[in-house]
Amino acid sequence: MNRKYRKTIIAGNLKMNLLPSEIKGYAESLRQLSGKAKHCDIVVCPPFVMLSQALKSFRDCRIAVGAQNVSDKESGAYTGEVSPNQLKDLGVKYVIIGHSERRAYYGETDELVSAKVKTSINAGLIPIICVGETLKQREQGVTDELVAMQVKLALSGLNAENVRHVIIAYEPIWAIGTGKTATSEQANEVCTNIRSVIRSLYGARISRAISILYGGSISTKTAYELFSMPDIDGGLVGGASLKPTDFAAIIDASNQ
Ligand code: PGA
């Protein structure tokens, strides 16, 4: 991390876990446990049906709420979709876009990711854009090229002012939910590459200001070292965010 230039962000992706009746208790525990965190922005991304309760439970505290997905459309006849304006109006601040699980299971393409990023920014949401390679792609040595392409496509059509508020999460697919964390060096290397892609597109000032997170089996054991790397500005935490004690310990690991 490099707090001189950019924010440290620790975001929890609860995925399709917990029940609406459980989110209040979760939020209360996390509120109490994360009280010491001073240096990072904390975000919790529950399923849509728990957003309202999460917003209520985290009111008047420094934990912000994010959604895990959003429509690429602004409004209209799109059954089952939720628009960026609806999220914004509810009080949601962040939205995860292009998570590898959505790309893999729901056919989300780079074009759709780009459209979602645009409509979200227009609505005033902060997108957390996920990029990352499969194990096969890493073994083929195409990680940097692939991730650079994902970043370029996700940001296509955005001007520097728009991009300043975007967060990128590098999540190697082979490390998600597998217990295999990328080494701090591997993770940092790709995050550095992402920053240089942004520099080539938008210049040094913008690239220095953008927060780039790592995600993929972050645990209480690996968090401190990952967050100590110069180009990793925090984490997108899946499994470990489900336990408030573990998530709070990961948040604490950013106090460095
Ligand atoms: P994980 O998930 O921490 O359970 O690997 C991270 C993510 O998918 O965002």
XYZ file of N, CA, C and O and ligand atoms in Angstrom, residues 11-13 15 96 99-101 130 169 171-172 175-180 214-219 236-241, ligand 1:
129
model
N -12.570 -4.807 1.334
C -13.965 -5.074 0.986
C -14.284 -6.552 1.203
O -13.498 -7.423 0.829
N -15.424 -6.800 1.813
C -15.867 -8.183 2.016
C -16.929 -8.533 0.997
O -17.920 -7.813 0.851
N -16.698 -9.625 0.287
C -17.672 -10.105 -0.690
C -18.360 -11.319 -0.072
O -17.787 -12.403 -0.047
N -20.749 -12.961 -1.131
C -21.263 -13.866 -2.175
C -22.705 -14.283 -1.827
O -23.416 -13.502 -1.221
N -19.456 -4.317 -6.961
C -18.483 -5.238 -7.578
C -18.958 -5.499 -9.003
O -20.129 -5.833 -9.225
N -16.994 -9.852 -11.497
C -16.373 -10.912 -10.690
C -16.235 -12.164 -11.562
O -17.104 -12.465 -12.377
N -15.168 -12.914 -11.341
C -14.920 -14.077 -12.212
C -16.052 -15.100 -12.131
O -16.291 -15.840 -13.087
N -16.745 -15.161 -10.984
C -17.868 -16.102 -10.898
C -19.004 -15.664 -11.824
O -19.686 -16.490 -12.421
N -13.370 -6.390 -11.222
C -12.538 -7.576 -10.995
C -11.924 -8.081 -12.300
O -12.608 -8.199 -13.322
N -9.799 -4.739 -8.756
C -9.430 -5.864 -7.891
C -8.809 -6.943 -8.758
O -9.469 -7.471 -9.662
N -7.929 -10.520 -9.092
C -8.297 -11.784 -8.442
C -7.949 -12.956 -9.355
O -8.740 -13.311 -10.243
N -6.778 -13.555 -9.149
C -6.444 -14.725 -9.965
C -7.480 -15.823 -9.700
O -7.733 -16.164 -8.541
N -6.937 -18.755 -7.443
C -6.763 -18.501 -6.007
C -8.088 -18.227 -5.305
O -8.122 -18.067 -4.094
N -9.192 -18.173 -6.054
C -10.471 -17.815 -5.430
C -11.135 -19.035 -4.808
O -11.437 -20.012 -5.502
N -11.319 -18.969 -3.514
C -12.017 -20.034 -2.799
C -11.263 -21.352 -2.770
O -11.817 -22.385 -2.414
N -9.998 -21.337 -3.152
C -9.239 -22.581 -3.248
C -8.258 -22.759 -2.101
O -7.663 -23.818 -1.942
N -8.055 -21.692 -1.344
C -7.040 -21.751 -0.284
C -5.645 -21.467 -0.830
O -4.682 -21.374 -0.085
N -5.531 -21.349 -2.144
C -4.220 -21.032 -2.746
C -4.110 -19.529 -2.954
O -4.673 -18.989 -3.901
N -6.052 -6.794 -4.042
C -5.841 -8.202 -4.367
C -7.006 -8.991 -3.786
O -7.511 -8.657 -2.700
N -7.419 -10.044 -4.476
C -8.443 -10.942 -3.932
C -8.143 -12.375 -4.320
O -7.641 -12.639 -5.422
N -8.461 -13.303 -3.443
C -8.219 -14.726 -3.712
C -7.644 -15.386 -2.473
O -6.451 -15.282 -2.200
N -8.556 -16.014 -1.683
C -8.151 -16.742 -0.471
C -7.335 -15.910 0.505
O -6.424 -16.428 1.152
N -7.638 -14.623 0.604
C -6.963 -13.824 1.633
C -7.391 -14.379 2.995
O -8.570 -14.649 3.220
N -6.423 -14.549 3.877
C -6.741 -15.066 5.210
C -6.045 -14.208 6.250
O -5.250 -13.325 5.923
N -10.017 -7.708 -1.566
C -11.404 -8.126 -1.749
C -11.454 -9.529 -1.150
O -10.824 -10.459 -1.665
N -12.171 -9.637 -0.055
C -12.105 -10.847 0.770
C -13.406 -11.621 0.653
O -14.475 -11.069 0.940
N -13.333 -12.876 0.245
C -14.540 -13.694 0.114
C -14.784 -14.491 1.386
O -15.282 -13.971 2.384
N -14.383 -15.756 1.359
C -14.637 -16.685 2.467
C -14.344 -16.108 3.845
O -15.165 -16.235 4.764
N -13.200 -15.481 3.991
C -12.796 -14.987 5.314
C -13.629 -13.800 5.782
O -13.583 -13.446 6.964
N -14.407 -13.192 4.885
C -15.236 -12.063 5.326
C -16.523 -12.542 6.001
O -17.250 -11.764 6.605
P -12.107 -15.886 -1.538
O -12.977 -15.018 -2.568
O -11.464 -14.922 -0.579
O -13.085 -16.803 -0.881
O -11.081 -16.615 -2.350
C -12.523 -13.780 -3.050
C -13.480 -13.270 -4.089
O -13.963 -14.069 -4.886
O -13.768 -12.054 -4.156
